Coordinates of C-alpha atoms and ligand atoms in Angstrom, one line a residue:
X1 CA 0.0 0.0 0.0
X2 CA 2.7 2.5 1.0
X3 CA 4.5 1.6 -2.3
X4 CA 1.5 2.5 -4.5
X5 CA 0.9 5.7 -2.5
X6 CA 4.5 6.7 -3.1
X7 CA 4.5 5.7 -6.8
X8 CA 1.4 7.8 -7.3
X9 CA 2.9 10.8 -5.7
X10 CA 6.2 10.5 -7.6
X11 CA 4.4 10.2 -11.0
X12 CA 1.6 12.8 -10.5
X13 CA 3.0 15.2 -8.0
X14 CA 0.1 15.0 -5.6
X15 CA -1.6 12.6 -3.3
X16 CA -4.1 10.0 -4.5
X17 CA -7.5 10.1 -2.8
X18 CA -8.5 6.5 -3.0
X19 CA -6.9 3.0 -3.1
X20 CA -8.1 -0.3 -4.5
X21 CA -7.0 -3.9 -4.7
X22 CA -8.1 -6.2 -7.5
X23 CA -7.2 -9.9 -7.1
X24 CA -6.2 -12.5 -9.6
X25 CA -8.1 -15.8 -9.6
X26 CA -7.6 -19.6 -9.5
X27 CA -10.2 -22.0 -10.8
X28 CA -10.3 -25.2 -8.7
X29 CA -12.0 -27.2 -11.4
X30 CA -14.3 -26.7 -14.4
X31 CA -12.0 -25.6 -17.1
X32 CA -13.2 -24.3 -20.5
X33 CA -16.8 -25.0 -19.4
X34 CA -17.7 -21.4 -18.9
X35 CA -18.3 -20.7 -22.6
X36 CA -20.2 -23.9 -22.9
X37 CA -22.9 -23.3 -20.3
X38 CA -21.2 -25.4 -17.7
X39 CA -20.1 -24.8 -14.1
X40 CA -16.9 -23.4 -12.7
X41 CA -15.4 -23.2 -9.2
X42 CA -13.0 -20.3 -9.0
X43 CA -11.8 -18.2 -6.1
X44 CA -9.9 -14.8 -5.8
X45 CA -6.4 -15.0 -4.6
X46 CA -4.1 -12.9 -2.4
X47 CA -2.1 -11.7 -5.4
X48 CA -3.4 -8.9 -7.6
X49 CA -3.2 -5.3 -8.6
X50 CA -2.8 -2.4 -6.2
X51 CA -4.1 0.9 -7.4
X52 CA -4.1 4.6 -6.3
X53 CA -6.4 7.0 -8.0
X54 CA -7.5 10.6 -8.1
X55 CA -10.2 12.1 -10.3
X56 CA -9.6 15.2 -12.4
X57 CA -11.6 18.3 -13.4
X58 CA -11.1 17.6 -17.1
X59 CA -11.6 14.5 -19.3
X60 CA -8.1 13.3 -19.4
X61 CA -7.0 9.8 -18.2
X62 CA -3.4 9.2 -17.2
X63 CA -2.3 5.7 -16.3
X64 CA 1.0 4.6 -15.0
X65 CA 1.9 0.9 -14.2
X66 CA 5.0 0.3 -12.2
X67 CA 5.3 -3.1 -13.9
X68 CA 5.6 -1.4 -17.3
X69 CA 7.6 1.6 -16.1
X70 CA 9.3 1.8 -19.6
X71 CA 6.0 2.8 -21.0
X72 CA 5.8 5.9 -18.8
X73 CA 2.4 7.6 -18.2
X74 CA -0.1 6.6 -20.9
X75 CA -2.5 9.4 -21.5
X76 CA -5.8 9.6 -23.4
X77 CA -9.0 11.5 -23.4
X78 CA -12.5 10.2 -22.5
X79 CA -13.5 11.8 -25.9
X80 CA -11.5 9.3 -27.8
X81 CA -11.5 5.7 -26.5
X82 CA -10.6 3.9 -29.7
X83 CA -8.2 1.0 -29.6
X84 CA -4.7 2.4 -30.3
X85 CA -1.6 0.1 -30.4
X86 CA 0.5 2.7 -28.6
X87 CA -1.8 2.7 -25.6
X88 CA -0.6 -0.8 -24.9
X89 CA -2.2 -2.3 -21.7
X90 CA -4.2 0.9 -21.2
X91 CA -6.4 -0.1 -24.1
X92 CA -8.2 -2.3 -21.5
X93 CA -9.1 0.8 -19.6
X94 CA -10.3 2.6 -22.8
X95 CA -12.4 -0.5 -23.6
X96 CA -14.2 -0.7 -20.4
X97 CA -14.7 3.1 -20.1
X98 CA -16.3 3.0 -23.5
X99 CA -18.5 0.2 -22.3
X100 CA -20.0 2.5 -19.7
X101 CA -20.9 5.0 -22.5
X102 CA -22.5 2.3 -24.6
X103 CA -24.8 1.4 -21.7
X104 CA -25.8 5.0 -21.2
X105 CA -23.6 5.8 -18.2
X106 CA -21.8 9.0 -18.8
X107 CA -18.4 9.5 -17.2
X108 CA -17.9 13.2 -16.7
X109 CA -14.3 13.4 -15.5
X110 CA -11.0 11.7 -16.1
X111 CA -8.5 10.5 -13.5
X112 CA -4.9 9.7 -12.7
X113 CA -4.2 6.1 -11.8
X114 CA -1.0 4.4 -10.7
X115 CA -1.0 0.6 -10.4
X116 CA 1.4 -2.1 -9.3
X117 CA 0.7 -5.8 -9.7
X118 CA 2.3 -8.8 -8.0
X119 CA 0.4 -11.1 -10.4
X120 CA 2.7 -12.6 -12.9
X121 CA 1.6 -11.3 -16.3
X122 CA 0.6 -14.2 -18.5
X123 CA 0.7 -16.5 -15.4
X124 CA -2.8 -17.6 -16.2
X125 CA -4.2 -15.9 -13.1
X126 CA -6.3 -13.4 -15.0
X127 CA -4.4 -10.2 -14.7
X128 CA -6.5 -8.7 -17.6
X129 CA -9.8 -9.4 -15.9
X130 CA -8.4 -8.0 -12.7
X131 CA -7.5 -4.8 -14.5
X132 CA -10.8 -4.5 -16.3
X133 CA -12.9 -5.1 -13.1
X134 CA -10.6 -2.6 -11.3
X135 CA -11.3 0.3 -13.7
X136 CA -15.0 -0.6 -13.7
X137 CA -15.2 -0.6 -9.9
X138 CA -13.4 2.7 -9.5
X139 CA -15.8 4.4 -11.9
X140 CA -18.9 2.8 -10.4
X141 CA -17.9 3.9 -6.9
X142 CA -17.0 7.4 -8.0
X143 CA -20.2 8.2 -9.9
X144 CA -22.5 6.0 -8.0
X145 CA -23.8 4.2 -11.1
X146 CA -26.5 1.7 -10.4
X147 CA -24.6 -1.4 -11.6
X148 CA -24.2 -4.7 -9.7
X149 CA -21.0 -6.7 -9.4
X150 CA -22.5 -9.1 -12.1
X151 CA -23.2 -6.1 -14.4
X152 CA -19.5 -5.1 -13.9
X153 CA -18.4 -8.7 -14.8
X154 CA -20.5 -8.6 -18.0
X155 CA -19.1 -5.2 -19.0
X156 CA -15.5 -6.5 -18.5
X157 CA -16.3 -9.6 -20.5
X158 CA -17.8 -7.7 -23.4
X159 CA -14.7 -5.5 -23.4
X160 CA -12.5 -8.6 -23.7
X161 CA -14.6 -10.1 -26.4
X162 CA -15.5 -7.2 -28.5
X163 CA -12.7 -4.6 -27.9
X164 CA -9.7 -6.7 -27.2
X165 CA -10.7 -9.7 -29.3
X166 CA -10.5 -12.6 -26.9
X167 CA -13.6 -14.9 -26.9
X168 CA -13.2 -15.7 -23.2
X169 CA -16.1 -16.8 -21.0
X170 CA -17.5 -15.0 -17.9
X171 CA -15.6 -16.9 -15.2
X172 CA -12.7 -14.6 -14.5
X173 CA -14.5 -11.3 -14.6
X174 CA -17.3 -12.7 -12.5
X175 CA -15.2 -14.2 -9.7
X176 CA -13.0 -11.0 -9.4
X177 CA -16.2 -8.9 -9.1
X178 CA -17.9 -11.3 -6.6
X179 CA -15.2 -13.1 -4.7
X180 CA -15.5 -13.7 -0.9
X181 CA -12.8 -14.4 1.6
X182 CA -12.5 -18.1 2.5
X183 CA -14.8 -19.2 -0.3
X184 CA -14.8 -20.3 -3.9
X185 CA -17.9 -19.7 -6.0
X186 CA -19.8 -22.3 -7.9
X187 CA -21.1 -20.5 -10.9
X188 CA -23.6 -22.0 -13.3
X189 CA -22.8 -20.1 -16.5
X190 CA -26.0 -21.1 -18.2
X191 CA -28.3 -19.4 -15.7
X192 CA -25.7 -17.2 -13.8
X193 CA -26.9 -18.7 -10.6
X194 CA -24.2 -19.1 -8.1
X195 CA -23.4 -20.1 -4.5
X196 CA -20.4 -19.7 -2.2
X197 CA -18.4 -22.8 -1.4
X198 CA -16.4 -22.6 1.8
X199 CA -12.8 -23.8 1.4
X200 CA -11.5 -25.6 4.5
X201 CA -8.1 -23.9 4.4
X202 CA -7.1 -25.4 7.7
X203 CA -6.9 -28.8 6.1
X204 CA -5.1 -28.2 2.8
X205 CA -3.2 -25.5 0.9
X206 CA -3.5 -24.5 -2.7
X207 CA 0.0 -24.1 -4.2
X208 CA 0.6 -22.5 -7.6
X209 CA 3.7 -23.0 -9.7
X210 CA 4.3 -20.4 -12.4
X211 CA 5.5 -22.1 -15.6
X212 CA 7.1 -18.8 -16.6
X213 CA 5.8 -19.5 -20.1
X214 CA 3.7 -16.6 -20.9
X215 CA 1.0 -17.0 -23.5
X216 CA -1.3 -14.4 -24.9
X217 CA -4.8 -15.8 -25.1
X218 CA -5.4 -13.9 -28.3
X219 CA -2.5 -15.7 -29.9
X220 CA -3.2 -19.1 -28.5
X221 CA -5.7 -21.7 -29.6
X222 CA -8.3 -20.4 -27.2
X223 CA -10.4 -18.8 -29.9
X224 CA -10.0 -22.0 -31.9
X225 CA -11.5 -24.0 -29.1
X226 CA -14.4 -21.6 -29.0
X227 CA -15.1 -22.1 -32.6
X228 CA -14.8 -25.9 -32.3
X229 CA -17.3 -26.0 -29.4
X230 CA -19.7 -23.7 -31.3
X231 CA -19.5 -26.2 -34.2
X232 CA -20.2 -29.1 -31.8
X233 CA -23.3 -27.3 -30.4
X234 CA -24.7 -26.6 -33.8
X235 CA -24.3 -30.2 -34.8
X236 CA -25.8 -31.6 -31.6
X237 CA -28.8 -29.2 -31.8
X238 CA -29.8 -31.0 -34.9
X239 CA -30.4 -34.1 -32.8
X240 CA -31.3 -32.9 -29.3
X241 CA -33.0 -29.7 -27.9
X242 CA -30.2 -28.2 -25.9
X243 CA -29.0 -24.6 -25.4
X244 CA -25.5 -25.5 -24.3
X245 CA -23.1 -28.5 -24.7
X246 CA -23.0 -28.8 -20.9
X247 CA -26.7 -29.4 -20.8
X248 CA -25.8 -33.0 -21.6
X249 CA -24.7 -35.5 -19.0
X250 CA -21.5 -37.6 -19.2
X251 CA -23.5 -40.7 -20.2
X252 CA -25.0 -38.8 -23.2
X253 CA -21.5 -38.9 -24.8
X254 CA -22.1 -42.4 -26.1
X255 CA -25.4 -41.4 -27.8
X256 CA -24.2 -38.2 -29.5
X257 CA -20.6 -38.5 -30.3
X258 CA -21.5 -40.3 -33.5
X259 CA -22.9 -37.1 -35.0
X260 CA -19.6 -35.3 -34.7
X261 CA -17.1 -35.3 -37.5
X262 CA -13.5 -36.2 -36.6
X263 CA -11.8 -37.3 -33.4
X264 CA -10.9 -33.8 -32.1
X265 CA -14.6 -32.7 -31.8
X266 CA -15.4 -36.0 -30.0
X267 CA -12.5 -35.4 -27.6
X268 CA -13.7 -31.8 -26.9
X269 CA -17.2 -33.1 -26.1
X270 CA -16.0 -35.8 -23.8
X271 CA -13.8 -33.3 -21.9
X272 CA -16.6 -30.9 -21.4
X273 CA -19.2 -33.4 -20.2
X274 CA -16.8 -35.0 -17.7
X275 CA -15.3 -31.8 -16.6
X276 CA -18.6 -30.2 -15.9
X277 CA -19.6 -33.3 -13.8
X278 CA -16.3 -33.1 -12.0
X279 CA -17.2 -29.7 -10.6
X280 CA -20.2 -31.3 -8.8
X281 CA -18.0 -34.2 -7.5
X282 CA -15.4 -31.8 -6.3
X283 CA -17.9 -29.8 -4.3
X284 CA -19.0 -33.1 -2.6
X285 CA -15.5 -34.1 -2.0
X286 CA -14.7 -30.8 -0.3
X287 CA -17.9 -30.8 1.8
X288 CA -17.0 -34.3 3.0
X289 CA -13.4 -33.5 3.7
X290 CA -12.5 -36.3 1.2
X291 CA -9.3 -34.9 0.0
X292 CA -8.1 -38.0 -1.7
X293 CA -11.1 -37.8 -4.1
X294 CA -10.4 -34.0 -4.5
X295 CA -6.9 -34.8 -5.5
X296 CA -8.0 -37.5 -8.0
X297 CA -10.5 -35.1 -9.6
X298 CA -7.8 -32.5 -10.0
X299 CA -5.6 -35.1 -11.6
X300 CA -8.3 -36.3 -13.9
X301 CA -9.0 -32.8 -15.0
X302 CA -5.4 -32.3 -16.0
X303 CA -5.3 -35.6 -18.0
X304 CA -8.5 -34.5 -19.8
X305 CA -7.2 -31.0 -20.6
X306 CA -4.0 -32.6 -21.9
X307 CA -5.4 -35.4 -23.9
X308 CA -8.9 -34.5 -24.8
X309 CA -9.2 -30.7 -24.9
X310 CA -5.5 -30.5 -25.8
X311 CA -4.7 -27.1 -24.2
X312 CA -1.7 -28.1 -22.1
X313 CA 2.0 -27.8 -23.0
X314 CA 5.2 -29.8 -22.3
X315 CA 6.3 -27.5 -19.5
X316 CA 2.9 -27.6 -17.8
X317 CA 2.8 -31.4 -18.0
X318 CA 6.3 -31.6 -16.5
X319 CA 5.3 -29.3 -13.7
X320 CA 2.2 -31.3 -13.0
X321 CA 4.4 -34.4 -12.9
X322 CA 6.8 -32.8 -10.5
X323 CA 4.0 -31.6 -8.3
X324 CA 2.6 -35.1 -8.0
X325 CA 6.1 -36.6 -7.3
X326 CA 6.6 -33.9 -4.6
X327 CA 3.6 -35.2 -2.8
X328 CA 0.6 -33.2 -3.9
X329 CA -2.9 -34.9 -3.6
X330 CA -3.5 -33.7 -7.1
X331 CA -2.0 -31.3 -9.7
X332 CA -3.2 -29.7 -12.8
X333 CA -2.8 -26.9 -15.3
X334 CA -5.3 -24.0 -14.8
X335 CA -6.9 -21.4 -16.9
X336 CA -6.8 -21.1 -20.7
X337 CA -3.7 -23.3 -21.1
X338 CA -0.6 -23.4 -23.2
X339 CA 1.3 -21.6 -20.5
X340 CA 0.5 -20.0 -17.2
X341 CA 0.5 -21.9 -13.9
X342 CA -0.2 -25.2 -12.3
X343 CA -2.4 -25.8 -9.2
X344 CA -1.3 -28.3 -6.5
X345 CA -3.5 -29.4 -3.7
X346 CA -1.3 -30.2 -0.7
X347 CA -2.2 -31.3 2.8
X348 CA -1.3 -28.7 5.4
X349 CA 1.1 -31.0 7.2
X350 CA 2.9 -31.7 3.9
X351 CA 3.5 -28.1 2.7
X352 CA 7.1 -27.9 3.8
X353 CA 8.2 -31.3 2.3
X354 CA 6.3 -30.5 -0.9
X355 CA 8.1 -27.2 -1.4
X356 CA 11.5 -28.8 -0.5
X357 CA 11.0 -31.8 -2.8
X358 CA 9.6 -29.7 -5.6
X359 CA 12.4 -27.2 -5.4
X360 CA 15.1 -29.9 -5.5
X361 CA 13.6 -31.6 -8.5
X362 CA 12.9 -28.3 -10.3
X363 CA 16.5 -27.1 -9.8
X364 CA 17.9 -30.3 -11.1
X365 CA 15.7 -30.2 -14.2
X366 CA 15.8 -26.5 -15.1
X367 CA 18.9 -25.2 -13.3
X368 CA 16.9 -22.4 -11.6
X369 CA 14.5 -21.9 -8.7
X370 CA 10.8 -22.5 -9.2
X371 CA 8.3 -19.7 -8.7
X372 CA 5.9 -20.9 -6.0
X373 CA 2.9 -19.2 -4.6
X374 CA 0.8 -20.3 -1.6
X375 CA -2.6 -18.8 -2.3
X376 CA -5.6 -18.1 -0.2
X377 CA -9.2 -17.3 -1.1
X378 CA -9.8 -13.6 -0.7
X379 CA -12.5 -10.9 -1.4
X380 CA -13.0 -9.7 -4.9
X381 CA -12.1 -6.2 -6.2
X382 CA -12.4 -3.7 -3.4
X383 CA -11.6 -0.3 -2.1
X384 CA -9.0 -0.3 0.6
X385 CA -8.1 2.1 3.3
X386 CA -4.8 3.9 3.0
Ligands
GLA1 C1 -9.5 -18.3 -19.6 C2 -10.8 -17.6 -19.9 C3 -12.0 -18.1 -19.0 C4 -12.1 -19.6 -19.1 C5 -10.7 -20.3 -18.9 C6 -10.7 -21.8 -19.1 O1 -9.1 -18.0 -18.3 O2 -10.7 -16.2 -19.7 O3 -13.2 -17.5 -19.4 O4 -12.6 -20.0 -20.3 O5 -9.7 -19.7 -19.7 O6 -11.5 -22.4 -18.2

């Protein structure tokens, strides 16, 4: 906090008047289901973006990120929010600010904003959704717009989809807007119904390993998976009245796979139906303190993402392997895939041995230290006191 206060003062020559924190997220299970009407089980983490802000009299917006200090202060006016390559990451801000206008909410004054993030960029922990929700939240608070957290999530998602050009689902923006300390959220993306799921953090620890392979979702095969699943849905709808692929149950696979052309589409379908079901099973396992089953489900999810949905990578597979050898109950890649981080579920009493073993094996394999984060479930995007 004191860092972001100081950074703001150094850059803008006056004190900020409010401070925010916008967290990253981890999804326990339910991967790639969110754009197929399925369920997800994410939580907000204790890593994220710290922000200091002060509104102005005029319509200029000035943004400085300490993580991209080489870019200096990026400046634009509320009167021109078009995507411009030289605005770099600040395009996300332009995009969501424009979204307010499109929905009839007029933003009268610009602002100065300094941010610092301890989220690894491209670490698969949703730094872009954290940034979008952050800007949205600051504006909603300032002007008192009548918009719910879920409205905020949709505005951020629309910005990603239409302005940035990533066809992502609603999970990341939603959890960052709605997260609650000590809880994950089970979100049904078909109805947008959700419930909080307490995480018994006294029993086990979620440990992330950053693969250090950054991938940009826009450049990855993420959009390709979107197109594939849309093709699957169109084909299935000729034979069964469903709105989403995840309306089907795992046992329906046998009935409907024959209508799909080619092995890849069949694989994608199988992943989605099983993965969606694994969310329900995971919630049971957590509620019953059955951590062996929890670990197994996490492991199955990884195998499915690797072999059926085919969004893993060599490095992610290696890290998952090391995690299991180091004594996790279960390990898997998380998020969009092709890079980012792995999630390891480790019993509390095994944390130290896990870290020690993992570090030794990693150093031997890669000749460097691993990047390890112990994460906890925190509140979503919020104003903080200085
Ligand atoms: C990315 C997207 C999410 C979701 C995950 C995969 O994080 O932003 O909407 O699709 O990938 O589960």
